[in-house]
Amino acid sequence: MRTLISTAFISLDGVVEGPGGEPGYRNSGWTFKDIEFLPEAFEIKGREQQEAAAMMMGRVSYEAFSAVWPDMADFADYKVMPKYVVSTTLSEGDLVSNWGETTILRSLDDVAALKETDGGPIILHGSASLNQALSDAGLIDRYHLLVFPLLLGAGKRLFSATDKDTQKLRLVEHEAYANGLQKNVFDVVR
């Protein structure tokens, strides 16, 4: 069974929207404009590329990432790994040709079936709505969270507000950095 890892830049109040400067969100770009950059705080991002065997995202994140990541040296390892896009609206004709093998999954059942296959970890980037649905369905196994010391107020959140049973997490790695960032790695307890 494959491990599904959700990775996110997240504000202290749970917002994940627009961390890199995506248009349409009033606090867009909050990860780098308000916090001193310390390379050691982002070590986990390079490690994720080395340890992941595949990448997953929703349609909106795919459209944003596929426009820039294929040509970025910082994301070179992702270019060659298989990608899975969870979408009911994306078509094969919408996929870019310069970012390696990409498969469209149409449902959470498709994600559950993918997790049952052989292979290494699948890293889930961006995709607030998809994260919420996967978490609520019990399909996420681990969280890699870089928590920023910011309160952003309104914005898309990593976790849904669905009324559900408590889901326990086990902290397996953590570190605090001089700029206030915190790295928290949690395994989902089943």
PDB file of C-alpha atoms in Angstrom:
ATOM      1  CA  MET A   1       0.000   0.000   0.000  1.00  0.00           C
ATOM      2  CA  ARG A   2       1.277   3.444  -0.950  1.00  0.00           C
ATOM      3  CA  THR A   3       1.575   6.320   1.497  1.00  0.00           C
ATOM      4  CA  LEU A   4      -0.225   9.565   0.613  1.00  0.00           C
ATOM      5  CA  ILE A   5       1.571  12.613   2.040  1.00  0.00           C
ATOM      6  CA  SER A   6      -0.048  16.044   2.127  1.00  0.00           C
ATOM      7  CA  THR A   7       2.514  18.852   2.084  1.00  0.00           C
ATOM      8  CA  ALA A   8       1.558  22.450   2.708  1.00  0.00           C
ATOM      9  CA  PHE A   9       2.668  25.933   3.603  1.00  0.00           C
ATOM     10  CA  ILE A  10       0.084  26.909   6.212  1.00  0.00           C
ATOM     11  CA  SER A  11      -0.557  29.983   8.332  1.00  0.00           C
ATOM     12  CA  LEU A  12      -1.037  29.587  12.058  1.00  0.00           C
ATOM     13  CA  ASP A  13      -4.790  30.012  11.529  1.00  0.00           C
ATOM     14  CA  GLY A  14      -4.919  27.250   8.896  1.00  0.00           C
ATOM     15  CA  VAL A  15      -4.912  29.200   5.608  1.00  0.00           C
ATOM     16  CA  VAL A  16      -3.138  27.624   2.620  1.00  0.00           C
ATOM     17  CA  GLU A  17      -4.396  29.908  -0.151  1.00  0.00           C
ATOM     18  CA  GLY A  18      -1.991  31.838  -2.378  1.00  0.00           C
ATOM     19  CA  PRO A  19       1.318  31.115  -0.626  1.00  0.00           C
ATOM     20  CA  GLY A  20       3.470  31.664  -3.710  1.00  0.00           C
ATOM     21  CA  GLY A  21       1.818  34.741  -5.180  1.00  0.00           C
ATOM     22  CA  GLU A  22      -1.136  33.223  -7.043  1.00  0.00           C
ATOM     23  CA  PRO A  23      -3.539  35.946  -8.208  1.00  0.00           C
ATOM     24  CA  GLY A  24      -6.967  36.505  -6.715  1.00  0.00           C
ATOM     25  CA  TYR A  25      -6.196  36.277  -2.997  1.00  0.00           C
ATOM     26  CA  ARG A  26      -5.627  39.488  -1.057  1.00  0.00           C
ATOM     27  CA  ASN A  27      -2.699  38.089   0.976  1.00  0.00           C
ATOM     28  CA  SER A  28      -1.150  36.299  -1.999  1.00  0.00           C
ATOM     29  CA  GLY A  29       2.575  35.601  -1.660  1.00  0.00           C
ATOM     30  CA  TRP A  30       2.537  35.532   2.139  1.00  0.00           C
ATOM     31  CA  THR A  31       5.243  32.866   2.404  1.00  0.00           C
ATOM     32  CA  PHE A  32       8.074  35.079   1.214  1.00  0.00           C
ATOM     33  CA  LYS A  33       7.021  38.709   1.536  1.00  0.00           C
ATOM     34  CA  ASP A  34       6.349  38.734   5.275  1.00  0.00           C
ATOM     35  CA  ILE A  35       8.885  36.235   6.654  1.00  0.00           C
ATOM     36  CA  GLU A  36      12.699  36.260   6.488  1.00  0.00           C
ATOM     37  CA  PHE A  37      13.901  33.451   4.184  1.00  0.00           C
ATOM     38  CA  LEU A  38      16.012  30.810   5.936  1.00  0.00           C
ATOM     39  CA  PRO A  39      17.081  27.960   3.607  1.00  0.00           C
ATOM     40  CA  GLU A  40      17.214  25.407   6.437  1.00  0.00           C
ATOM     41  CA  ALA A  41      13.494  25.866   7.083  1.00  0.00           C
ATOM     42  CA  PHE A  42      12.762  24.584   3.567  1.00  0.00           C
ATOM     43  CA  GLU A  43      15.015  21.496   3.693  1.00  0.00           C
ATOM     44  CA  ILE A  44      11.938  19.282   3.793  1.00  0.00           C
ATOM     45  CA  LYS A  45      10.858  20.517   0.338  1.00  0.00           C
ATOM     46  CA  GLY A  46      13.997  19.066  -1.284  1.00  0.00           C
ATOM     47  CA  ARG A  47      13.678  15.876   0.739  1.00  0.00           C
ATOM     48  CA  GLU A  48      10.090  15.441  -0.483  1.00  0.00           C
ATOM     49  CA  GLN A  49      11.273  15.402  -4.094  1.00  0.00           C
ATOM     50  CA  GLN A  50      13.899  12.786  -3.286  1.00  0.00           C
ATOM     51  CA  GLU A  51      11.576  10.507  -1.306  1.00  0.00           C
ATOM     52  CA  ALA A  52       8.366  10.736  -3.355  1.00  0.00           C
ATOM     53  CA  ALA A  53       7.664   8.269  -6.148  1.00  0.00           C
ATOM     54  CA  ALA A  54       4.711  10.227  -7.580  1.00  0.00           C
ATOM     55  CA  MET A  55       2.960  13.560  -7.253  1.00  0.00           C
ATOM     56  CA  MET A  56      -0.773  14.304  -6.857  1.00  0.00           C
ATOM     57  CA  MET A  57      -2.773  17.511  -7.134  1.00  0.00           C
ATOM     58  CA  GLY A  58      -6.208  18.831  -7.998  1.00  0.00           C
ATOM     59  CA  ARG A  59      -7.079  20.536 -11.281  1.00  0.00           C
ATOM     60  CA  VAL A  60      -6.523  24.120 -10.102  1.00  0.00           C
ATOM     61  CA  SER A  61      -3.095  23.327  -8.658  1.00  0.00           C
ATOM     62  CA  TYR A  62      -2.192  21.292 -11.745  1.00  0.00           C
ATOM     63  CA  GLU A  63      -3.023  24.238 -13.998  1.00  0.00           C
ATOM     64  CA  ALA A  64      -0.918  26.604 -11.843  1.00  0.00           C
ATOM     65  CA  PHE A  65       2.069  24.276 -11.327  1.00  0.00           C
ATOM     66  CA  SER A  66       2.214  22.838 -14.858  1.00  0.00           C
ATOM     67  CA  ALA A  67       2.612  26.348 -16.262  1.00  0.00           C
ATOM     68  CA  VAL A  68       5.876  26.966 -14.361  1.00  0.00           C
ATOM     69  CA  TRP A  69       7.301  23.914 -12.552  1.00  0.00           C
ATOM     70  CA  PRO A  70       8.409  21.896 -15.633  1.00  0.00           C
ATOM     71  CA  ASP A  71      11.112  24.467 -16.422  1.00  0.00           C
ATOM     72  CA  MET A  72      12.197  25.270 -12.845  1.00  0.00           C
ATOM     73  CA  ALA A  73      15.464  23.763 -11.616  1.00  0.00           C
ATOM     74  CA  ASP A  74      14.089  23.763  -8.043  1.00  0.00           C
ATOM     75  CA  PHE A  75      11.468  21.204  -9.106  1.00  0.00           C
ATOM     76  CA  ALA A  76      13.513  19.104 -11.545  1.00  0.00           C
ATOM     77  CA  ASP A  77      12.882  15.834  -9.685  1.00  0.00           C
ATOM     78  CA  TYR A  78       9.126  16.285 -10.101  1.00  0.00           C
ATOM     79  CA  LYS A  79       9.439  16.600 -13.869  1.00  0.00           C
ATOM     80  CA  VAL A  80      10.302  12.929 -14.323  1.00  0.00           C
ATOM     81  CA  MET A  81       8.003  11.347 -11.733  1.00  0.00           C
ATOM     82  CA  PRO A  82       4.443  10.221 -12.525  1.00  0.00           C
ATOM     83  CA  LYS A  83       1.758  12.777 -11.745  1.00  0.00           C
ATOM     84  CA  TYR A  84      -1.890  12.208 -10.828  1.00  0.00           C
ATOM     85  CA  VAL A  85      -4.501  14.936 -11.185  1.00  0.00           C
ATOM     86  CA  VAL A  86      -7.811  14.420  -9.411  1.00  0.00           C
ATOM     87  CA  SER A  87     -10.469  16.172 -11.494  1.00  0.00           C
ATOM     88  CA  THR A  88     -13.919  15.580 -12.914  1.00  0.00           C
ATOM     89  CA  THR A  89     -13.507  18.310 -15.534  1.00  0.00           C
ATOM     90  CA  LEU A  90      -9.934  18.097 -16.853  1.00  0.00           C
ATOM     91  CA  SER A  91      -9.470  16.317 -20.179  1.00  0.00           C
ATOM     92  CA  GLU A  92      -6.433  14.633 -21.718  1.00  0.00           C
ATOM     93  CA  GLY A  93      -6.182  17.598 -24.106  1.00  0.00           C
ATOM     94  CA  ASP A  94      -5.692  19.933 -21.125  1.00  0.00           C
ATOM     95  CA  LEU A  95      -2.490  18.178 -20.018  1.00  0.00           C
ATOM     96  CA  VAL A  96       0.876  19.766 -20.787  1.00  0.00           C
ATOM     97  CA  SER A  97       3.344  17.767 -22.865  1.00  0.00           C
ATOM     98  CA  ASN A  98       6.567  18.869 -21.129  1.00  0.00           C
ATOM     99  CA  TRP A  99       6.007  17.538 -17.607  1.00  0.00           C
ATOM    100  CA  GLY A 100       6.169  13.771 -17.921  1.00  0.00           C
ATOM    101  CA  GLU A 101       3.538  11.088 -17.454  1.00  0.00           C
ATOM    102  CA  THR A 102       0.238  12.431 -16.078  1.00  0.00           C
ATOM    103  CA  THR A 103      -2.869  10.416 -15.240  1.00  0.00           C
ATOM    104  CA  ILE A 104      -6.288  11.911 -14.528  1.00  0.00           C
ATOM    105  CA  LEU A 105      -8.184  10.355 -11.614  1.00  0.00           C
ATOM    106  CA  ARG A 106     -11.932  11.046 -11.559  1.00  0.00           C
ATOM    107  CA  SER A 107     -12.879  10.219  -7.961  1.00  0.00           C
ATOM    108  CA  LEU A 108     -11.761   9.535  -4.414  1.00  0.00           C
ATOM    109  CA  ASP A 109     -12.358   5.854  -5.193  1.00  0.00           C
ATOM    110  CA  ASP A 110      -9.698   6.168  -7.917  1.00  0.00           C
ATOM    111  CA  VAL A 111      -7.313   7.658  -5.334  1.00  0.00           C
ATOM    112  CA  ALA A 112      -8.068   4.801  -2.906  1.00  0.00           C
ATOM    113  CA  ALA A 113      -7.389   2.275  -5.688  1.00  0.00           C
ATOM    114  CA  LEU A 114      -4.085   3.998  -6.556  1.00  0.00           C
ATOM    115  CA  LYS A 115      -3.011   3.759  -2.923  1.00  0.00           C
ATOM    116  CA  GLU A 116      -3.520  -0.029  -3.104  1.00  0.00           C
ATOM    117  CA  THR A 117      -0.937  -0.373  -5.905  1.00  0.00           C
ATOM    118  CA  ASP A 118       2.769  -1.057  -5.534  1.00  0.00           C
ATOM    119  CA  GLY A 119       5.120   1.892  -5.450  1.00  0.00           C
ATOM    120  CA  GLY A 120       6.542   4.522  -3.187  1.00  0.00           C
ATOM    121  CA  PRO A 121       4.999   7.546  -1.489  1.00  0.00           C
ATOM    122  CA  ILE A 122       2.717   9.952  -3.323  1.00  0.00           C
ATOM    123  CA  ILE A 123       3.179  13.630  -2.431  1.00  0.00           C
ATOM    124  CA  LEU A 124       0.101  15.879  -2.585  1.00  0.00           C
ATOM    125  CA  HIS A 125       0.830  19.544  -3.359  1.00  0.00           C
ATOM    126  CA  GLY A 126      -1.507  22.529  -3.090  1.00  0.00           C
ATOM    127  CA  SER A 127      -5.114  21.581  -3.739  1.00  0.00           C
ATOM    128  CA  ALA A 128      -7.007  22.832  -0.677  1.00  0.00           C
ATOM    129  CA  SER A 129     -10.349  21.315  -1.739  1.00  0.00           C
ATOM    130  CA  LEU A 130      -8.750  17.989  -2.630  1.00  0.00           C
ATOM    131  CA  ASN A 131      -6.869  17.932   0.685  1.00  0.00           C
ATOM    132  CA  GLN A 132     -10.113  18.443   2.556  1.00  0.00           C
ATOM    133  CA  ALA A 133     -11.910  15.678   0.660  1.00  0.00           C
ATOM    134  CA  LEU A 134      -9.020  13.212   1.016  1.00  0.00           C
ATOM    135  CA  SER A 135      -8.634  13.963   4.716  1.00  0.00           C
ATOM    136  CA  ASP A 136     -12.367  13.578   5.353  1.00  0.00           C
ATOM    137  CA  ALA A 137     -12.281  10.237   3.472  1.00  0.00           C
ATOM    138  CA  GLY A 138      -9.351   8.998   5.582  1.00  0.00           C
ATOM    139  CA  LEU A 139      -7.014   8.709   2.600  1.00  0.00           C
ATOM    140  CA  ILE A 140      -4.125  10.902   3.812  1.00  0.00           C
ATOM    141  CA  ASP A 141      -1.425   9.055   5.771  1.00  0.00           C
ATOM    142  CA  ARG A 142       1.018  11.842   6.652  1.00  0.00           C
ATOM    143  CA  TYR A 143       1.181  15.638   6.789  1.00  0.00           C
ATOM    144  CA  HIS A 144       4.289  17.737   6.101  1.00  0.00           C
ATOM    145  CA  LEU A 145       3.389  21.198   7.375  1.00  0.00           C
ATOM    146  CA  LEU A 146       5.520  24.325   7.309  1.00  0.00           C
ATOM    147  CA  VAL A 147       3.611  26.571   9.709  1.00  0.00           C
ATOM    148  CA  PHE A 148       4.136  30.299   9.182  1.00  0.00           C
ATOM    149  CA  PRO A 149       3.771  32.699  12.134  1.00  0.00           C
ATOM    150  CA  LEU A 150       0.996  34.646  10.430  1.00  0.00           C
ATOM    151  CA  LEU A 151      -2.728  35.065  10.963  1.00  0.00           C
ATOM    152  CA  LEU A 152      -4.256  35.590   7.514  1.00  0.00           C
ATOM    153  CA  GLY A 153      -7.941  35.495   8.401  1.00  0.00           C
ATOM    154  CA  ALA A 154     -10.059  34.641   5.378  1.00  0.00           C
ATOM    155  CA  GLY A 155      -8.780  32.180   2.802  1.00  0.00           C
ATOM    156  CA  LYS A 156      -8.880  28.549   1.769  1.00  0.00           C
ATOM    157  CA  ARG A 157      -8.057  26.228   4.621  1.00  0.00           C
ATOM    158  CA  LEU A 158      -6.209  22.908   4.612  1.00  0.00           C
ATOM    159  CA  PHE A 159      -8.802  21.133   6.749  1.00  0.00           C
ATOM    160  CA  SER A 160     -12.555  21.098   6.263  1.00  0.00           C
ATOM    161  CA  ALA A 161     -15.127  22.213   8.802  1.00  0.00           C
ATOM    162  CA  THR A 162     -16.999  18.913   8.397  1.00  0.00           C
ATOM    163  CA  ASP A 163     -18.470  17.524  11.596  1.00  0.00           C
ATOM    164  CA  LYS A 164     -16.617  14.220  11.947  1.00  0.00           C
ATOM    165  CA  ASP A 165     -15.036  11.913  14.461  1.00  0.00           C
ATOM    166  CA  THR A 166     -11.704  12.926  15.960  1.00  0.00           C
ATOM    167  CA  GLN A 167      -8.704  11.957  13.852  1.00  0.00           C
ATOM    168  CA  LYS A 168      -5.550  11.423  15.909  1.00  0.00           C
ATOM    169  CA  LEU A 169      -2.138  12.443  14.619  1.00  0.00           C
ATOM    170  CA  ARG A 170       1.301  11.418  15.887  1.00  0.00           C
ATOM    171  CA  LEU A 171       4.091  14.009  15.694  1.00  0.00           C
ATOM    172  CA  VAL A 172       7.099  12.248  14.134  1.00  0.00           C
ATOM    173  CA  GLU A 173       9.348  15.213  13.289  1.00  0.00           C
ATOM    174  CA  HIS A 174       9.410  18.864  14.279  1.00  0.00           C
ATOM    175  CA  GLU A 175      11.669  21.860  14.341  1.00  0.00           C
ATOM    176  CA  ALA A 176      11.319  25.577  15.013  1.00  0.00           C
ATOM    177  CA  TYR A 177      13.398  28.117  13.113  1.00  0.00           C
ATOM    178  CA  ALA A 178      14.726  31.580  14.004  1.00  0.00           C
ATOM    179  CA  ASN A 179      12.260  33.241  11.582  1.00  0.00           C
ATOM    180  CA  GLY A 180       9.292  31.720  13.446  1.00  0.00           C
ATOM    181  CA  LEU A 181       8.526  28.928  10.966  1.00  0.00           C
ATOM    182  CA  GLN A 182       7.759  25.518  12.392  1.00  0.00           C
ATOM    183  CA  LYS A 183       8.146  22.202  10.614  1.00  0.00           C
ATOM    184  CA  ASN A 184       5.616  19.644  11.812  1.00  0.00           C
ATOM    185  CA  VAL A 185       5.428  16.138  10.339  1.00  0.00           C
ATOM    186  CA  PHE A 186       2.443  14.104  11.512  1.00  0.00           C
ATOM    187  CA  ASP A 187       1.446  10.514  10.806  1.00  0.00           C
ATOM    188  CA  VAL A 188      -2.268   9.778  10.838  1.00  0.00           C
ATOM    189  CA  VAL A 189      -3.069   7.245  13.557  1.00  0.00           C
ATOM    190  CA  ARG A 190      -5.371   4.501  12.319  1.00  0.00           C
TER     191      ARG A 190
END
